[in-house]
Short mmCIF file of C-alpha atoms and ligand atoms in Angstrom, two decimals:
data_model
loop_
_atom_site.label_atom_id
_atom_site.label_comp_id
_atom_site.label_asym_id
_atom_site.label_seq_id
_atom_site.Cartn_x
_atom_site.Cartn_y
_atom_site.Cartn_z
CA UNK A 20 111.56 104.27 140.73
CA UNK A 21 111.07 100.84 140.12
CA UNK A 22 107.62 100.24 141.50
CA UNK A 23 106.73 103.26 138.88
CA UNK A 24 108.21 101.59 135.93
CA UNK A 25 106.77 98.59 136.43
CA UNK A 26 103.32 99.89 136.96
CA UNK A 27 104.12 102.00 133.49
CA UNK A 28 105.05 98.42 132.30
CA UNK A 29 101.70 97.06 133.96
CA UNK A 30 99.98 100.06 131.84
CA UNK A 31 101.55 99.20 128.62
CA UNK A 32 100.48 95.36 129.04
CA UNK A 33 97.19 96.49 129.46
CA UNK A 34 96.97 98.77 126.74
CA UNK A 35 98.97 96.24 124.38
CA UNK A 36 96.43 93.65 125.37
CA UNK A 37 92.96 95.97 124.67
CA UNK A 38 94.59 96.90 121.55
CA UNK A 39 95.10 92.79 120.44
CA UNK A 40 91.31 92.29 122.19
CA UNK A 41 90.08 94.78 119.09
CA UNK A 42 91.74 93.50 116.83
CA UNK A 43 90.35 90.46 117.57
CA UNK A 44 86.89 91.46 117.54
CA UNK A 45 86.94 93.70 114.33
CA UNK A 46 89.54 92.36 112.02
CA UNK A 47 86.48 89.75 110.28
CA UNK A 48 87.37 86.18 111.38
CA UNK A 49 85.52 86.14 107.61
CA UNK A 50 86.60 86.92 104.45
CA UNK A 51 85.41 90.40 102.39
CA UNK A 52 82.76 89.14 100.05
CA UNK A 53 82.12 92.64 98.54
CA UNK A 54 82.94 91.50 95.41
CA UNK A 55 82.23 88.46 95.08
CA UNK A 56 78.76 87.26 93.50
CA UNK A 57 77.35 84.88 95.80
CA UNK A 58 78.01 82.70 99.13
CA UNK A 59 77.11 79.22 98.85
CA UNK A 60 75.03 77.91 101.59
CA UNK A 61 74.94 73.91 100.39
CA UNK A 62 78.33 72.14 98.58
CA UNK A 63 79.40 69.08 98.67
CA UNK A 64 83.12 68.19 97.91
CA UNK A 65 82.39 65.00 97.66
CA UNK A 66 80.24 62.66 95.77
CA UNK A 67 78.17 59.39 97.17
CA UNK A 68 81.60 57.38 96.95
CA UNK A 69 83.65 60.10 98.89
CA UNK A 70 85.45 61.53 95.69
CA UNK A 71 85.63 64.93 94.70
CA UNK A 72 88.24 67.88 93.76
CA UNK A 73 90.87 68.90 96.18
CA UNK A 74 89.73 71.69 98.35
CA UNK A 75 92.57 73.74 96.51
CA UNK A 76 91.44 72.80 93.33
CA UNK A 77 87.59 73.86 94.26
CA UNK A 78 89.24 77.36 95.64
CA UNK A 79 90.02 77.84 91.99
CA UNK A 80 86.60 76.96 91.13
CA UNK A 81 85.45 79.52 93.68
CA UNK A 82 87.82 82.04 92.28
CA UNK A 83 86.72 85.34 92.52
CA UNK A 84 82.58 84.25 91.47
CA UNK A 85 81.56 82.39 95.16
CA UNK A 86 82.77 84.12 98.34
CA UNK A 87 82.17 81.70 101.15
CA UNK A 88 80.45 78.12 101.11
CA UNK A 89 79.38 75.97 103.61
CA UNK A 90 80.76 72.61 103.37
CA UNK A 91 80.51 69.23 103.47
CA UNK A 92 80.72 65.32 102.07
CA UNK A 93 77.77 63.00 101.55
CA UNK A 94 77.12 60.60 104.66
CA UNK A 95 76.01 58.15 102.38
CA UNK A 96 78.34 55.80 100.83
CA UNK A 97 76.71 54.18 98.01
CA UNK A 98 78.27 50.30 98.43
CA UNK A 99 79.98 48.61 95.06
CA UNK A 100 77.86 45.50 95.11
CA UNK A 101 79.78 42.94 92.84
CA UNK A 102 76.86 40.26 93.30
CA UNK A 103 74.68 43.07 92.31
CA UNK A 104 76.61 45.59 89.95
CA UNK A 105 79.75 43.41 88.66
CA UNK A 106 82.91 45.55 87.16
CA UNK A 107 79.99 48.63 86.87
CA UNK A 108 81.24 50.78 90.06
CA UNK A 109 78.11 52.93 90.93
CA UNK A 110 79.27 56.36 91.81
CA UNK A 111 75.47 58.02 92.09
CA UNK A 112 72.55 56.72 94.33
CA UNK A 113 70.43 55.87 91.61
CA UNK A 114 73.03 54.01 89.85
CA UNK A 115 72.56 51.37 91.30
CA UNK A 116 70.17 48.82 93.81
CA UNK A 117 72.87 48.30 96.08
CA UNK A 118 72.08 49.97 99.97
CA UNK A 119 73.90 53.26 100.94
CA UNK A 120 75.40 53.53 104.41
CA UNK A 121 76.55 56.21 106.75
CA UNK A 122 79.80 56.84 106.26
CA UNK A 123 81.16 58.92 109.54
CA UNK A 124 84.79 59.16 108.04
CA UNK A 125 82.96 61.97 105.76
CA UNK A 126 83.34 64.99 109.01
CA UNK A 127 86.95 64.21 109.52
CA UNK A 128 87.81 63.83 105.59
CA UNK A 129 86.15 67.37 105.39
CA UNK A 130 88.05 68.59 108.91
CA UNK A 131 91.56 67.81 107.45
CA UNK A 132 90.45 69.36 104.22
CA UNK A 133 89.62 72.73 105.99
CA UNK A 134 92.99 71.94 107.70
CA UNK A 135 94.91 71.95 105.08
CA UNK A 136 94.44 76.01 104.47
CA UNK A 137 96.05 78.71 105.67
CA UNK A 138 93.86 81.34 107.89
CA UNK A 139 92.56 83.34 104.71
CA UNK A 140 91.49 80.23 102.38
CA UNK A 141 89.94 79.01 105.71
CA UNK A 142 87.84 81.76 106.56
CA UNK A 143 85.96 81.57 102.78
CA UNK A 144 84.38 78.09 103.87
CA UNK A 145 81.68 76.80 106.88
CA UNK A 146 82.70 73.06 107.29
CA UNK A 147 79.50 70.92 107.89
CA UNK A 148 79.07 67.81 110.16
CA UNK A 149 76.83 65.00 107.95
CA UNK A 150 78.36 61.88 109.06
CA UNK A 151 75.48 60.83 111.81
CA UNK A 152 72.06 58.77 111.73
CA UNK A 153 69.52 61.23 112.01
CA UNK A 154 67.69 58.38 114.07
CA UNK A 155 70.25 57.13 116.48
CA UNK A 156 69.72 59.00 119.53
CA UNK A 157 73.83 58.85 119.56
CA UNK A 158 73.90 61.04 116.66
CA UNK A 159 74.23 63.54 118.95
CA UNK A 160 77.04 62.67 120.81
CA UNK A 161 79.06 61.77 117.65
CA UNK A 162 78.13 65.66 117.06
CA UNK A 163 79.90 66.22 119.82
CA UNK A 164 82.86 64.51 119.59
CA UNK A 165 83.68 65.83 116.01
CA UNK A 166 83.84 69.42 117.49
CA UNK A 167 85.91 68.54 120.30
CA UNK A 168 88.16 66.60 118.12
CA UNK A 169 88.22 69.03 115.31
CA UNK A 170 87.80 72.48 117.18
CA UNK A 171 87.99 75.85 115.72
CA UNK A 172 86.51 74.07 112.43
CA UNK A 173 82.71 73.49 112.34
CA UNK A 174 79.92 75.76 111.85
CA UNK A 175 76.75 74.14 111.25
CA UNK A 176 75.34 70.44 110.98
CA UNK A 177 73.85 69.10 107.18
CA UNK A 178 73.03 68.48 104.81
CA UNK A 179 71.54 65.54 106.44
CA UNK A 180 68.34 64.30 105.44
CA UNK A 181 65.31 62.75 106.82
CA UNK A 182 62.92 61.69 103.77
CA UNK A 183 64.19 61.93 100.54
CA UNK A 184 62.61 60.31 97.37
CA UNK A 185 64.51 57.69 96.72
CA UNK A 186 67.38 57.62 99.04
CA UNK A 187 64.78 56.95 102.16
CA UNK A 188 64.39 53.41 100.81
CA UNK A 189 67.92 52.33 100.28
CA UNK A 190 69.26 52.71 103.87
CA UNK A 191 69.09 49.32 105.62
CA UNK A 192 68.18 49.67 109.01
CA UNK A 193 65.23 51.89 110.86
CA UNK A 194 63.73 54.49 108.15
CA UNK A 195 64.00 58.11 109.96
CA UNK A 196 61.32 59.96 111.02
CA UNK A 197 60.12 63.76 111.27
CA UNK A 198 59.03 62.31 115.05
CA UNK A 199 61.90 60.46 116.55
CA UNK A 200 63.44 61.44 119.52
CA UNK A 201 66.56 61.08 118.20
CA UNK A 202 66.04 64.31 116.13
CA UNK A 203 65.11 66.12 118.70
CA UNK A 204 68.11 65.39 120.36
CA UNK A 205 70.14 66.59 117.62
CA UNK A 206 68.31 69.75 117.04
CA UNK A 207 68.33 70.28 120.37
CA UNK A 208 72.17 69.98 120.58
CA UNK A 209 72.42 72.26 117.90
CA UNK A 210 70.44 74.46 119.63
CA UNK A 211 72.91 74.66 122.58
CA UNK A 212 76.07 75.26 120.66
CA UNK A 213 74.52 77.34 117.67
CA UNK A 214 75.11 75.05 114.76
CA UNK A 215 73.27 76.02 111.79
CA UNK A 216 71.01 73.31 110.80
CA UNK A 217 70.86 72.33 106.97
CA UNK A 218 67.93 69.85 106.92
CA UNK A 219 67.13 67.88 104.08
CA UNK A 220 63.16 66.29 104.06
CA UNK A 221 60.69 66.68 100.72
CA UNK A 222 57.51 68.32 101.66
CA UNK A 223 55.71 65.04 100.09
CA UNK A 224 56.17 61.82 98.49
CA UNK A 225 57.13 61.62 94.58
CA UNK A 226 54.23 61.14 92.60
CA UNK A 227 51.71 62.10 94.89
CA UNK A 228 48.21 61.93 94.07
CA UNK A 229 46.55 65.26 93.09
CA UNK A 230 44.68 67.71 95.64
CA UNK A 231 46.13 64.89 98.70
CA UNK A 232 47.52 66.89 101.38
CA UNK A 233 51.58 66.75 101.24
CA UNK A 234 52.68 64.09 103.42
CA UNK A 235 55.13 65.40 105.22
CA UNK A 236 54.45 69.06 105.43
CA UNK A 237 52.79 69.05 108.98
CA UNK A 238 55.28 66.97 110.33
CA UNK A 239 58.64 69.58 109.43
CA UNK A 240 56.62 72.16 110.63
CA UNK A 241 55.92 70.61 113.40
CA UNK A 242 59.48 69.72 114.06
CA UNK A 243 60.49 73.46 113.37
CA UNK A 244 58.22 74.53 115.91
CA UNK A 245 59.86 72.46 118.25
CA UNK A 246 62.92 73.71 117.71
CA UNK A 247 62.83 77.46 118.33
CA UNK A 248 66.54 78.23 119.29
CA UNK A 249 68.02 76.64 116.82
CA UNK A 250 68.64 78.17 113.74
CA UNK A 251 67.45 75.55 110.36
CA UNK A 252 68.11 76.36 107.08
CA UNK A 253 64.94 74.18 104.95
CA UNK A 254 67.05 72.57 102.11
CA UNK A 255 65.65 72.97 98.77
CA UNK A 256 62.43 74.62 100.40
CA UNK A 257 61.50 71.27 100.78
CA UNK A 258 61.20 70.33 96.95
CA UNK A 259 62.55 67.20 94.83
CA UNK A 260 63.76 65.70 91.76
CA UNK A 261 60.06 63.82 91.63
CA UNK A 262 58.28 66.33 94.24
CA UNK A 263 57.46 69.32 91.95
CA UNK A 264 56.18 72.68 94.27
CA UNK A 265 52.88 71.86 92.55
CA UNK A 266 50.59 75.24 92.58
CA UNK A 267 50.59 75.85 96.45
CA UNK A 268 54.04 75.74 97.42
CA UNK A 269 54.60 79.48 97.59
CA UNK A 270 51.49 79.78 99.49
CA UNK A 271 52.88 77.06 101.69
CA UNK A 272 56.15 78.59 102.35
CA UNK A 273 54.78 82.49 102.79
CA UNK A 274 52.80 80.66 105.37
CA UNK A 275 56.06 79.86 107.28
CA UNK A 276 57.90 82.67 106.97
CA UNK A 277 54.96 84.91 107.95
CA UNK A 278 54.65 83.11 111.18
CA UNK A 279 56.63 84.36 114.18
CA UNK A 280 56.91 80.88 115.35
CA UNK A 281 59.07 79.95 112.52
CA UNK A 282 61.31 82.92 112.68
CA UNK A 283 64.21 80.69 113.59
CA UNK A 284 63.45 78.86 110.01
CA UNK A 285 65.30 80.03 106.84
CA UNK A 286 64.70 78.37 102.68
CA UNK A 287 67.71 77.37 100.58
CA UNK A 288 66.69 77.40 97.32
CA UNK A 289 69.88 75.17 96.23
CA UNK A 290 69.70 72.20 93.80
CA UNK A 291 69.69 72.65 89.76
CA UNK A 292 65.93 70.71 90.34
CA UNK A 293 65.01 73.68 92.10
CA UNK A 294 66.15 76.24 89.69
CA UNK A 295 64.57 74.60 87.01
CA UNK A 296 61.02 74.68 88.87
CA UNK A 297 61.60 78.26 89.56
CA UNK A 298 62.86 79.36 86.09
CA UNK A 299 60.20 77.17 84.19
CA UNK A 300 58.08 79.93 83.40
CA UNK A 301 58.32 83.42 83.84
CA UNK A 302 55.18 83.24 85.90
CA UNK A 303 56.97 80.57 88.05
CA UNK A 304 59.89 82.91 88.25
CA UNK A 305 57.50 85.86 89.56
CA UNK A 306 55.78 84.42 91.65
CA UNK A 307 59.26 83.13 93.34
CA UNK A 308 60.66 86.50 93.61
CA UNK A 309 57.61 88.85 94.42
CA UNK A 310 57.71 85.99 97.69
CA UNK A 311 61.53 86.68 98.19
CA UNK A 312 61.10 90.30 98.14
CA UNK A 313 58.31 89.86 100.84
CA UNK A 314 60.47 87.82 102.87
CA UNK A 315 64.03 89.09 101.74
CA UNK A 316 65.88 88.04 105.02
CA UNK A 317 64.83 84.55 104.96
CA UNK A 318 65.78 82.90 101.78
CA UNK A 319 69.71 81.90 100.90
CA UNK A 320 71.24 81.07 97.63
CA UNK A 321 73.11 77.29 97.64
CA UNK A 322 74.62 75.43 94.69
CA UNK A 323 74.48 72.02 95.66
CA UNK A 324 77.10 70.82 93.45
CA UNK A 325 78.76 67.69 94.26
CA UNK A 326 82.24 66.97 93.73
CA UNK A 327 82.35 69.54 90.47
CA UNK A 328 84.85 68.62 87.78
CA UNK A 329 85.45 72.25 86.88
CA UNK A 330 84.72 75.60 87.23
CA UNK A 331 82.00 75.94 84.60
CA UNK A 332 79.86 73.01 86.31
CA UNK A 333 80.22 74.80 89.53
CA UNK A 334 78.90 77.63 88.29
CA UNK A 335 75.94 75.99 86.60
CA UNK A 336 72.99 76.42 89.41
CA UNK A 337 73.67 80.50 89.78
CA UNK A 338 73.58 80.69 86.05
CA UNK A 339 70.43 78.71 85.98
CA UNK A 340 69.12 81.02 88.32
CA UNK A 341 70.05 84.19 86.08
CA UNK A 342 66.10 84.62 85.63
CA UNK A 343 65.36 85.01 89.02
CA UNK A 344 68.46 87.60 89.94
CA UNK A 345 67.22 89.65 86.89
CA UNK A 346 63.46 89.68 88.55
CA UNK A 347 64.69 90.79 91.99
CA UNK A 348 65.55 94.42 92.98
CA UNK A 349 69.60 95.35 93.40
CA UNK A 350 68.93 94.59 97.52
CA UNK A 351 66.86 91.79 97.77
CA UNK A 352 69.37 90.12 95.01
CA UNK A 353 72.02 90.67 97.13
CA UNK A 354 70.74 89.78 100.36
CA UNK A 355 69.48 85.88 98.93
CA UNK A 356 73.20 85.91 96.76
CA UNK A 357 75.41 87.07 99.83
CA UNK A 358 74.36 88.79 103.07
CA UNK A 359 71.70 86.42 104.66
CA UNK A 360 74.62 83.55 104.43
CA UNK A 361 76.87 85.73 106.27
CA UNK A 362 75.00 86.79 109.05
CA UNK A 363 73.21 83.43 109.83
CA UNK A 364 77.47 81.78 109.08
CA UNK A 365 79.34 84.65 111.38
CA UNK A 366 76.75 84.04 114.23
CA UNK A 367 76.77 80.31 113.97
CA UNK A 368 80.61 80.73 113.96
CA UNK A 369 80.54 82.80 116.72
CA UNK A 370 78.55 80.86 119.10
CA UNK A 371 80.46 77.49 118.28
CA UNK A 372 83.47 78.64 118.88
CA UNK A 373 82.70 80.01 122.52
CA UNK A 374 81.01 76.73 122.84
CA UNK A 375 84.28 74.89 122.09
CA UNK A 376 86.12 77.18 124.44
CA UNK A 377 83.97 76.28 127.35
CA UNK A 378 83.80 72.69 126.68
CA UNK A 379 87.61 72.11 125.79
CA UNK A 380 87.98 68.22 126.73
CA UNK A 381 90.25 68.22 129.59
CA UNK A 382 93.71 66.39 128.46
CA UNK A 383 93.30 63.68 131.01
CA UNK A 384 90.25 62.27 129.57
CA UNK A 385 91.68 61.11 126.41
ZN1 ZN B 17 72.74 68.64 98.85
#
């Protein structure tokens, strides 16, 4: 009598534990977005001094408009020079001549942020690690640590950027590189634990000369091609403030996403610079869409806001954009505004977190 009731109890266990093994895998560790109007695959909470809205506070930014956003800080402090700036406190990287710096405080800032939810506000956001060189071949490792310190919180790696106009110039130290080793070791790290990879790098310099080939172009694609496993989102599809798509960059970019060895390789078209290239003209605008439509799986929709005062600045890039959703069909629009972000996000999720599992530090080594 008792052996059968505790084999019944044995049977109940195991049912009681399939059923919680379901749930697990169906109820969405994300949030619905069916209603929502877009995902936003690049934010920054903060600005270049580490200021910005309280997560709660950006929550009621996001309201019921953005569904889920990846995000993150700036690395790079901009330093309040008094020899340089006086009382003037720079709070923009063009403000001022003083040097920015990598500011590593940024992931754990971001980490406590996230932290600070409950379970639903936390599964509308994709926290970012930013706060590494891209050409320390350490980077890595600090990669590292901030999961295992911060686990269950991390999706992806970025924005982080290797040239940008100019930023490139006002980091002391060794200027990064398309070619060092040290990215390599990153990517490749991301790789291994499925991090999504937000790379920032302009295709070319500002102001370059007409009909020169872009001087970086070869070089990221290069790099992308080295990189197959890992899964990089192309910031800004590679444009800038001062580096305009000039009248190849479509051509350029169908060129990439036609390739099967950049399958892995995905464009953000984030960035009110970007929007206003792309809404410029309504010929500019076609030509944009008639590529996304080609290529409808490939291209996410990003804000890049920084530290928004309110909701109406938040909200600024997708209404810039309102050109471009008008020019694409109901399913294309959709896929750019919402469902490419959550496939590449619940993957990436996925695959960190069973990374995490397996490589829990043990408690002795602390
Ligand atoms: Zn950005």
């Amino acid at each position: 009598m008792k052996s059968l009731h505790s084999q019944y109890g044995h049977w109940l266990l195991f049912v009681r534990s399939i059923c919680v093994l379901l749930l697990i895998s169906t109820s969405p560790a994300r949030s619905e977005t069916g209603n929502y109007e877009f995902n936003d695959a690049h934010f920054h909470l903060t600005n270049n001094i580490q200021e910005g809205p309280r997560i709660r506070d950006f929550l009621n930014m996001m309201g019921s408009k953005a569904g889920r956003v990846a995000l993150f800080g700036i690395p790079l402090q901009q330093q309040w020079s008094y020899r340089v700036d006086g009382n003037r406190a720079p709070t923009y990287y063009l403000h001022s001549d003083a040097p920015l710096y990598y500011y590593s405080f940024t992931d754990a800032w971001i980490a406590m942020a996230y932290k600070s939810l409950t379970k639903e506000q936390q599964a509308r956001f994709d926290p970012m690690i930013t706060g590494f060189h891209p050409a320390d071949m350490y980077a890595a490792d600090h990669i590292r640590r901030v999961l295992q310190t911060f686990p269950g919180v991390f999706t992806g790696i970025g924005e982080f950027t290797i040239h940008k106009e100019f930023v490139s110039a006002k980091i002391p130290g060794e200027v990064r590189s398309l070619e060092d080793p040290a990215l390599d070791r990153i990517l490749d790290f991301a790789a291994e634990v499925g991090l999504v990879v937000l790379v920032h790098c302009d295709f070319d310099v500002p102001f370059a000369n007409e009909g020169a080939e872009p001087a970086y172009l070869q070089q990221i694609k290069a790099l992308f091609k080295r990189h197959p496993n890992a899964t990089i989102l192309w910031a800004h599809m590679g444009l800038g403030r001062v580096v305009p798509p000039g009248d190849h960059h479509a051509e350029r970019i169908e060129e990439i996403l036609r390739d099967p060895d950049f399958r892995h390789v995905y464009v953000d078209i984030s960035w009110d610079e970007v929007a206003r290239y792309i809404v410029a003209s309504p010929e500019a605008t076609k030509t944009m869409a008639d590529l996304i439509a080609r290529y409808p799986d490939r291209f996410l929709f990003g804000t890049d806001a920084a530290a928004p005062a309110d909701q109406s600045k938040y909200l600024r890039v997708f209404q810039q954009y309102e050109p471009l959703w008008k020019s694409l069909d109901a399913e294309t629009s959709r896929k750019v505004r919402l469902e490419n972000y959550e496939r590449i996000f619940d993957e990436a999720r996925r695959k960190v977190r069973r990374w995490e599992t397996a490589h829990a530090p043990s408690a002795s080594s602390n």
